[in-house]
Coordinates of C-alpha atoms in Angstrom, one line a residue:
M17 CA -57.6 79.4 77.9
L18 CA -53.8 79.0 78.6
L19 CA -54.0 75.4 77.2
S20 CA -54.9 76.7 73.7
L21 CA -51.4 78.4 73.6
F22 CA -49.9 74.9 73.3
I23 CA -51.5 74.8 69.9
I24 CA -51.7 78.4 68.8
L25 CA -48.1 79.5 69.7
P26 CA -46.2 76.8 67.7
L27 CA -48.7 77.1 64.9
I28 CA -48.3 80.9 64.5
V29 CA -44.5 80.8 64.9
G30 CA -44.3 77.8 62.5
V31 CA -46.3 79.7 59.8
F32 CA -44.2 82.8 60.4
M33 CA -41.0 80.8 59.8
L34 CA -42.5 79.4 56.6
L35 CA -42.8 82.9 55.4
M36 CA -39.2 83.7 56.1
Q37 CA -37.8 81.7 53.3
G38 CA -34.3 82.8 52.2
Q39 CA -33.6 84.6 55.4
K40 CA -31.2 83.6 58.2
P41 CA -32.4 80.4 60.0
Q42 CA -34.2 81.2 63.2
R43 CA -33.3 78.1 65.3
W44 CA -33.5 80.0 68.6
L45 CA -37.1 81.0 67.8
G46 CA -38.0 77.3 67.9
A47 CA -36.2 76.9 71.3
F48 CA -38.1 79.9 72.6
V49 CA -41.4 78.3 71.7
G50 CA -40.4 75.1 73.5
G51 CA -39.2 77.0 76.5
A52 CA -42.3 79.2 76.7
L53 CA -44.6 76.2 76.5
L54 CA -42.7 74.4 79.2
A55 CA -43.0 77.5 81.4
I56 CA -46.8 77.6 80.7
Y57 CA -47.0 73.9 81.5
F58 CA -45.4 74.2 84.9
F59 CA -47.5 77.3 85.6
V60 CA -50.8 75.6 85.0
T61 CA -49.9 72.3 86.7
C62 CA -48.4 74.0 89.8
K63 CA -51.4 76.3 90.4
S64 CA -53.8 75.1 93.1
G65 CA -56.9 73.5 91.6
N66 CA -57.5 72.0 88.2
N67 CA -59.4 74.8 86.4
E68 CA -56.4 75.8 84.3
L69 CA -56.0 72.2 83.1
V70 CA -59.3 72.0 81.4
F71 CA -60.7 74.2 78.6
K72 CA -64.0 73.8 76.7
A73 CA -65.8 75.9 74.0
E74 CA -68.5 74.8 71.6
W75 CA -67.2 74.4 68.1
F76 CA -69.9 73.2 65.6
N77 CA -72.6 70.6 65.1
F78 CA -72.2 67.4 63.1
N79 CA -75.5 65.7 62.3
N80 CA -77.0 67.4 65.4
V81 CA -74.2 66.1 67.6
K82 CA -72.2 68.9 69.3
T83 CA -68.5 69.2 68.8
Y84 CA -66.3 71.0 71.3
F85 CA -62.9 72.6 71.3
A86 CA -62.2 70.7 74.5
L87 CA -58.7 70.4 76.0
N88 CA -57.5 68.5 79.1
A89 CA -53.9 68.5 80.4
Q90 CA -54.5 66.1 83.3
G91 CA -53.1 62.6 83.7
L92 CA -51.3 60.9 80.8
G93 CA -52.1 63.8 78.4
G94 CA -50.3 66.2 80.7
L95 CA -47.3 63.9 80.9
M96 CA -47.1 63.6 77.1
L97 CA -47.5 67.4 76.8
L98 CA -44.4 67.7 79.1
L99 CA -42.5 65.2 77.0
S100 CA -43.4 66.9 73.6
N101 CA -42.4 70.4 74.7
F102 CA -39.3 69.4 76.5
T103 CA -38.2 67.3 73.4
Y104 CA -38.7 70.4 71.2
L105 CA -36.8 72.6 73.6
A106 CA -33.9 70.2 73.7
L107 CA -34.0 69.6 70.0
F108 CA -34.0 73.3 69.0
V109 CA -31.3 74.2 71.5
Y110 CA -29.2 71.3 70.0
L111 CA -29.8 72.5 66.5
A112 CA -29.0 76.1 67.4
T113 CA -25.7 75.3 69.2
T114 CA -24.6 72.9 66.4
K115 CA -25.6 75.5 63.7
Q116 CA -27.0 72.8 61.4
K117 CA -27.9 74.0 57.9
Y118 CA -31.6 73.6 57.8
T119 CA -33.9 76.3 56.4
N120 CA -36.7 78.2 58.1
T121 CA -39.1 76.0 56.1
F122 CA -37.7 73.0 57.9
Y123 CA -38.0 74.6 61.3
G124 CA -41.5 76.0 60.5
L125 CA -42.8 72.6 59.5
L126 CA -41.3 71.1 62.7
L127 CA -43.2 73.7 64.8
I128 CA -46.5 73.0 63.0
T129 CA -45.9 69.3 63.8
L130 CA -45.6 70.3 67.5
A131 CA -48.9 72.1 67.3
G132 CA -50.6 69.0 66.0
L133 CA -48.9 66.7 68.6
N134 CA -49.9 69.0 71.5
G135 CA -53.5 69.0 70.1
V136 CA -53.6 65.2 70.0
F137 CA -52.4 65.0 73.6
L138 CA -54.9 67.6 74.8
A139 CA -58.0 66.9 72.8
Q140 CA -61.1 65.6 74.7
D141 CA -63.4 65.7 71.8
L142 CA -63.3 62.9 69.2
I143 CA -63.6 65.2 66.1
L144 CA -61.0 67.5 67.5
F145 CA -58.7 64.6 68.2
Y146 CA -59.1 63.3 64.7
F147 CA -58.4 66.8 63.3
F148 CA -55.1 67.1 65.1
W149 CA -54.3 63.4 64.3
E150 CA -54.4 64.4 60.6
V151 CA -52.7 67.8 61.1
V152 CA -49.5 66.0 62.3
L153 CA -49.3 64.0 59.0
I154 CA -49.2 67.0 56.7
P155 CA -45.9 68.7 57.8
V156 CA -44.2 65.4 58.4
Y157 CA -45.0 64.4 54.8
F158 CA -43.4 67.6 53.5
L159 CA -40.4 67.3 55.8
I160 CA -39.6 63.9 54.5
G161 CA -40.3 64.9 50.9
L162 CA -38.3 68.1 51.0
F163 CA -35.5 67.2 53.4
G164 CA -35.3 63.4 53.4
L165 CA -32.0 61.6 52.8
G166 CA -31.0 59.0 50.2
K167 CA -32.5 57.6 47.1
D168 CA -35.3 55.8 48.9
K169 CA -36.8 58.8 50.5
L170 CA -39.7 59.2 48.1
R171 CA -40.7 55.5 48.3
A172 CA -40.4 55.6 52.1
N173 CA -42.5 58.8 52.3
M174 CA -45.2 57.3 50.1
T175 CA -45.3 54.1 52.1
F176 CA -45.5 56.1 55.4
F177 CA -48.3 58.3 53.9
L178 CA -50.3 55.4 52.6
Y179 CA -50.1 53.5 55.8
T180 CA -51.2 56.4 58.0
I181 CA -53.9 57.6 55.6
L182 CA -55.3 54.0 55.5
G183 CA -55.4 53.9 59.2
S184 CA -57.0 57.3 59.4
M185 CA -59.7 56.2 57.0
F186 CA -60.6 53.3 59.3
M187 CA -60.9 55.7 62.2
L188 CA -62.9 58.2 60.2
G189 CA -65.3 55.4 59.3
G190 CA -65.8 54.6 63.0
I191 CA -66.4 58.3 63.8
I192 CA -69.0 58.7 61.0
Y193 CA -70.8 55.6 62.3
I194 CA -70.8 57.0 65.8
G195 CA -72.1 60.3 64.6
F196 CA -74.9 59.0 62.3
Y197 CA -76.0 55.8 64.0
L198 CA -75.1 56.0 67.7
K199 CA -75.8 59.8 68.0
P200 CA -74.2 60.8 71.3
A201 CA -75.1 64.1 72.9
S202 CA -71.7 65.4 71.8
F203 CA -68.3 64.0 70.6
L204 CA -66.8 64.6 74.1
L205 CA -65.1 61.5 75.4
A206 CA -67.6 61.0 78.2
D207 CA -70.6 61.3 75.9
V208 CA -69.2 59.0 73.3
Q209 CA -68.4 56.4 76.1
Q210 CA -72.1 56.3 77.0
V211 CA -73.3 55.3 73.5
T212 CA -70.4 52.9 72.7
A213 CA -71.0 51.1 76.0
A214 CA -74.6 50.5 75.0
A215 CA -73.9 49.4 71.4
Y216 CA -73.1 45.8 72.2
S217 CA -73.7 44.4 68.7
T218 CA -71.3 46.8 66.9
N219 CA -68.7 47.3 69.6
T220 CA -66.1 44.8 68.3
A221 CA -66.2 46.1 64.7
L222 CA -66.0 49.7 65.9
A223 CA -63.1 48.9 68.2
L224 CA -61.2 47.3 65.4
L225 CA -61.6 50.4 63.2
F226 CA -60.0 52.6 65.8
L227 CA -57.4 50.0 66.8
I228 CA -56.0 49.6 63.3
A229 CA -55.4 53.4 63.0
F230 CA -53.6 53.4 66.4
V231 CA -51.3 50.4 65.9
I232 CA -50.1 51.7 62.6
K233 CA -48.9 54.9 64.2
I234 CA -47.1 53.2 67.1
P235 CA -46.3 50.9 65.1
V236 CA -47.0 47.3 66.2
F237 CA -46.2 44.2 64.2
P238 CA -47.2 43.6 61.4
F239 CA -47.9 47.3 60.7
H240 CA -44.4 48.3 61.4
T241 CA -42.7 48.0 57.9
W242 CA -42.9 51.8 57.2
Q243 CA -40.9 52.7 60.2
P244 CA -37.3 51.5 59.7
T245 CA -37.0 53.0 56.2
I246 CA -38.5 56.3 57.3
Y247 CA -36.0 56.5 60.2
K248 CA -33.2 55.8 57.8
T249 CA -34.3 58.4 55.2
S250 CA -35.4 61.2 57.6
P251 CA -33.1 64.0 58.8
T252 CA -32.2 63.3 62.5
P253 CA -34.4 66.1 64.0
L254 CA -37.5 64.6 62.3
T255 CA -36.4 61.1 63.4
V256 CA -36.4 62.4 67.0
V257 CA -39.9 63.7 66.6
L258 CA -41.1 60.4 65.0
S259 CA -39.5 58.2 67.5
A260 CA -39.9 60.2 70.8
L261 CA -43.3 61.7 70.1
M262 CA -45.3 60.4 67.1
A263 CA -45.1 56.8 68.4
K264 CA -46.5 58.0 71.7
M265 CA -49.5 59.4 69.8
G266 CA -50.5 55.9 69.0
L267 CA -50.0 54.6 72.5
F268 CA -51.8 57.6 74.0
A269 CA -54.7 57.0 71.6
V270 CA -54.9 53.4 72.6
V271 CA -55.1 54.3 76.3
T272 CA -57.5 57.3 76.0
W273 CA -59.7 56.5 73.1
Y274 CA -59.6 52.8 72.4
L275 CA -59.7 51.6 76.0
G276 CA -61.8 54.6 76.9
L277 CA -64.5 53.9 74.4
F278 CA -64.3 50.1 74.2
P279 CA -63.2 48.7 77.6
T280 CA -65.4 45.7 77.4
V281 CA -64.2 44.4 74.0
S282 CA -62.1 41.8 75.7
E283 CA -62.1 39.2 72.9
L284 CA -59.6 41.3 71.0
F285 CA -57.3 41.7 73.9
K286 CA -55.8 38.2 73.9
Y287 CA -55.0 38.2 70.2
I288 CA -53.6 41.7 70.3
T289 CA -51.1 40.8 73.1
Y290 CA -49.9 37.6 71.4
I291 CA -49.2 39.5 68.2
A292 CA -47.5 42.3 70.0
I293 CA -45.2 40.0 72.0
F294 CA -44.3 38.1 68.8
G295 CA -43.5 41.5 67.3
L296 CA -41.3 42.3 70.3
V297 CA -39.1 39.2 69.8
Y298 CA -39.1 39.6 66.0
A299 CA -37.9 43.3 66.2
S300 CA -35.3 42.4 68.8
L301 CA -33.9 39.6 66.5
I302 CA -33.8 42.0 63.6
A303 CA -31.9 44.6 65.7
L304 CA -29.5 41.9 66.8
S305 CA -28.6 41.0 63.2
A306 CA -28.6 44.6 61.8
K307 CA -25.4 46.5 61.2
N308 CA -26.8 49.9 60.2
V309 CA -27.0 52.0 63.4
K310 CA -30.3 53.7 62.5
K311 CA -31.8 50.4 61.7
I312 CA -30.8 49.0 65.1
I313 CA -32.3 51.9 67.0
A314 CA -35.5 51.7 64.8
Y315 CA -36.1 48.1 65.6
S316 CA -35.1 48.6 69.2
S317 CA -37.9 51.2 69.4
I318 CA -40.4 48.8 67.9
A319 CA -39.5 46.2 70.5
H320 CA -39.8 48.6 73.5
L321 CA -43.1 50.1 72.2
A322 CA -44.5 46.6 71.9
L323 CA -43.8 45.9 75.5
I324 CA -45.5 49.1 76.5
F325 CA -48.5 48.3 74.3
V326 CA -48.9 44.8 75.8
S327 CA -48.7 46.2 79.4
V328 CA -51.5 48.7 78.7
F329 CA -53.7 45.6 78.0
S330 CA -52.7 43.9 81.2
E331 CA -55.7 45.4 83.0
L332 CA -53.5 45.6 86.1
E333 CA -52.8 49.0 87.8
N334 CA -49.1 48.2 88.2
G335 CA -48.7 47.4 84.5
V336 CA -50.7 50.3 83.2
S337 CA -48.8 52.8 85.5
G338 CA -45.5 51.3 84.4
A339 CA -46.5 51.6 80.7
Y340 CA -47.4 55.3 81.2
F341 CA -44.1 55.9 83.0
Q342 CA -42.2 54.0 80.3
M343 CA -43.8 56.1 77.5
F344 CA -42.2 59.2 79.1
S345 CA -38.9 57.4 79.7
H346 CA -38.6 55.9 76.3
G347 CA -39.1 59.4 74.8
L348 CA -36.1 60.7 76.7
V349 CA -33.9 57.7 76.0
V350 CA -34.5 57.8 72.2
L351 CA -34.0 61.6 72.2
G352 CA -30.6 61.1 73.7
L353 CA -29.7 58.2 71.5
W354 CA -30.6 59.9 68.2
L355 CA -28.8 63.2 69.1
C356 CA -25.7 61.2 70.0
I357 CA -25.9 59.3 66.7
D358 CA -26.4 62.7 64.9
I359 CA -23.1 64.0 66.4
M360 CA -21.3 60.8 65.5
E361 CA -22.5 61.1 61.9
K362 CA -21.5 64.7 61.6
K363 CA -18.1 64.4 63.3
Y364 CA -17.0 60.9 62.5
H365 CA -19.2 59.8 59.6
L366 CA -20.8 56.9 61.5
T367 CA -23.1 54.7 59.4
D368 CA -22.8 51.2 60.8
I369 CA -21.3 49.5 63.8
K370 CA -18.1 48.7 61.9
S371 CA -17.5 52.1 60.4
I372 CA -15.8 53.5 63.5
G373 CA -14.2 52.2 66.7
G374 CA -12.4 53.3 69.8
L375 CA -14.4 56.4 70.2
A376 CA -14.0 56.4 74.0
K377 CA -10.3 57.0 73.6
V378 CA -10.8 60.0 71.4
D379 CA -14.1 61.6 72.7
P380 CA -14.7 60.3 76.2
T381 CA -17.4 62.8 77.1
L382 CA -19.6 61.9 74.2
S383 CA -18.9 58.2 74.8
I384 CA -20.0 58.4 78.5
L385 CA -23.3 60.1 77.5
F386 CA -23.9 57.6 74.8
M387 CA -23.3 54.8 77.3
V388 CA -25.8 56.3 79.7
F389 CA -28.5 56.3 77.1
G390 CA -27.5 52.8 76.0
L391 CA -27.7 51.5 79.6
A392 CA -31.1 53.2 80.0
N393 CA -32.2 51.5 76.8
V394 CA -31.5 48.1 78.5
A395 CA -33.3 49.3 81.7
L396 CA -30.3 49.3 84.0
P397 CA -31.2 50.0 87.6
L398 CA -30.9 53.7 88.5
T399 CA -32.1 54.7 85.1
S400 CA -35.7 55.8 84.3
S401 CA -36.4 52.7 82.1
F402 CA -35.8 50.3 85.0
I403 CA -38.8 51.6 86.9
G404 CA -41.3 51.3 84.1
E405 CA -39.9 48.0 82.7
F406 CA -39.9 46.3 86.2
M407 CA -43.5 47.4 86.8
M408 CA -44.6 46.2 83.3
L409 CA -42.9 42.8 83.6
S410 CA -44.2 42.2 87.1
A411 CA -47.8 42.9 86.0
L412 CA -47.4 40.8 82.9
F413 CA -46.2 37.9 85.0
T414 CA -49.3 38.2 87.1
H415 CA -51.5 38.5 84.0
N416 CA -49.9 35.8 81.9
P417 CA -46.6 34.1 83.0
V418 CA -45.9 32.6 79.5
L419 CA -46.1 36.0 77.9
C420 CA -43.9 37.4 80.6
V421 CA -41.2 34.8 79.8
V422 CA -41.3 35.6 76.1
A423 CA -41.2 39.3 76.9
C424 CA -38.1 38.7 79.1
L425 CA -36.4 37.1 76.1
G426 CA -36.9 40.3 74.2
V427 CA -35.5 42.3 77.1
I428 CA -32.4 40.0 77.1
L429 CA -32.0 40.5 73.4
S430 CA -32.3 44.2 73.9
A431 CA -29.3 44.1 76.3
V432 CA -27.3 42.1 73.7
Y433 CA -27.8 44.3 70.7
T434 CA -27.4 47.6 72.7
L435 CA -24.2 46.5 74.4
R436 CA -22.9 45.2 71.0
L437 CA -23.6 48.6 69.4
S438 CA -21.9 50.4 72.3
S439 CA -18.8 48.1 72.4
E440 CA -18.3 48.2 68.6
I441 CA -18.4 52.0 68.5
L442 CA -16.8 53.0 71.8
F443 CA -14.1 50.4 72.5
G444 CA -11.3 48.5 70.8
E445 CA -8.7 50.0 68.6
V446 CA -9.3 53.5 67.2
K447 CA -10.7 53.2 63.7
N448 CA -11.6 55.8 61.2
I449 CA -11.5 58.6 63.8
K450 CA -9.2 61.5 63.8
Q451 CA -8.2 63.3 67.0
K452 CA -8.9 66.7 65.4
D453 CA -12.5 65.7 64.7
A454 CA -13.2 65.4 68.4
K455 CA -12.7 69.2 68.7
K456 CA -15.3 70.1 66.1
G457 CA -18.3 69.7 68.4
S458 CA -20.0 72.4 70.4
F459 CA -20.3 72.7 74.1
G460 CA -24.0 73.4 73.7
S461 CA -24.7 70.0 72.1
I462 CA -22.9 68.2 75.0
A463 CA -24.8 70.3 77.5
V464 CA -28.1 69.3 76.0
L465 CA -27.2 65.6 76.1
A466 CA -26.0 66.0 79.7
V467 CA -29.3 67.5 80.8
I468 CA -31.2 64.6 79.2
A469 CA -28.9 62.1 80.8
I470 CA -29.3 63.7 84.2
I471 CA -33.1 63.7 84.0
I472 CA -33.0 60.0 83.0
I473 CA -31.0 59.2 86.1
V474 CA -32.9 61.5 88.5
I475 CA -36.4 60.1 87.6
G476 CA -34.8 56.6 87.7
V477 CA -33.8 57.3 91.3
Y478 CA -36.8 59.4 92.3
P479 CA -39.8 58.7 90.0
T480 CA -42.4 60.2 92.4
P481 CA -42.9 63.5 90.5
I482 CA -43.9 61.6 87.3
F483 CA -46.4 59.4 89.1
N484 CA -47.8 62.5 90.9
L485 CA -48.4 64.1 87.4
L486 CA -50.2 61.0 86.3
A487 CA -52.4 61.1 89.4
H488 CA -53.1 64.8 89.0

């Protein structure tokens, strides 16, 4: 029953904040929700036994197939639950300490998004999973439409909406086919697995319907074109959610639902990995040539997610475990990067890599933290990204040495564009930065960044707790 609080609490508080229009922004209320859910998470995971990690209640019937409100916080779903609620806690504490001028409508929509995200990571029933998959889209659409930045926000929002709705329609078609023609005992994952395993003639077509929906959300080349523009036009708090969490929805869905339901559709695997590896190199080259900071981070994220995606299909335990670990690590790294960039935008009017310079001489604390996140982005040893990336590349080499060599090219390019970004902003002569601007920041925002940086280093040195959670 406690697991349902991960959905109910942010939903109720989010709706409550929507009703508080015109009143003082309640940023700390969002931080309370994130903190409370983290406390519940550690309570249920630390208790002996797994009873608190599973919840199931009958919901309704669809064409005489039972649908359950079934939740499970074990394994990868539990790790993603930890990431989502920690991200929200850090994000709302950051917003509260920097006193950013968003309204209660903005914060309420963010919390409703969290309810949907938690539902996706917990759902063990296919209908329930699809319901939460769609729930996430609604508040994000309004967040971009109401609070987006720049003249391109409406076009970017419509592109994002059409892409995701199109993908959802493919998945819905697959769900309807399963319910009407395959007729499992219920829509629980285990029951659907039984009927899809027996449906040899339709497996490939069904798998493709689900896969299209998932790769759009990650996104994987060539379904990535909505992402860079959305990152550029979204307010930073929403960009954090999109990059750190919504991308993980797609990867989580591939692992849990695509590979869970269609593990034998191997003919798709080869083509998928080739396209994704090409996308990795393509995104890295775009990031290398870009000057806009948000565009660089957006394409960097596409490249890193492509490597995770390929590793999931390696069919090797080392590669799959590394991919799971990297999903968590990538969420922390992009959280830190986006918050650093937000501070630089607010204090120093950062837009592209040439707009400021010599930040390390004026604001050394922020520069050190940004450098930590940058080094984690290139998977430097002693950072969390090194563990996952090493495991993924070693498995990929065993699976397909040629693909591994191409992936390593992407890793090298990642180091080049990340170090280029850091060196242009942090070093050289002081440019377009005033000493008095360095004093404008809050201690709280730096404290949030420091905590994220410490976690990245700690799990980079001692990753065992994360692997224990995955094995739970």
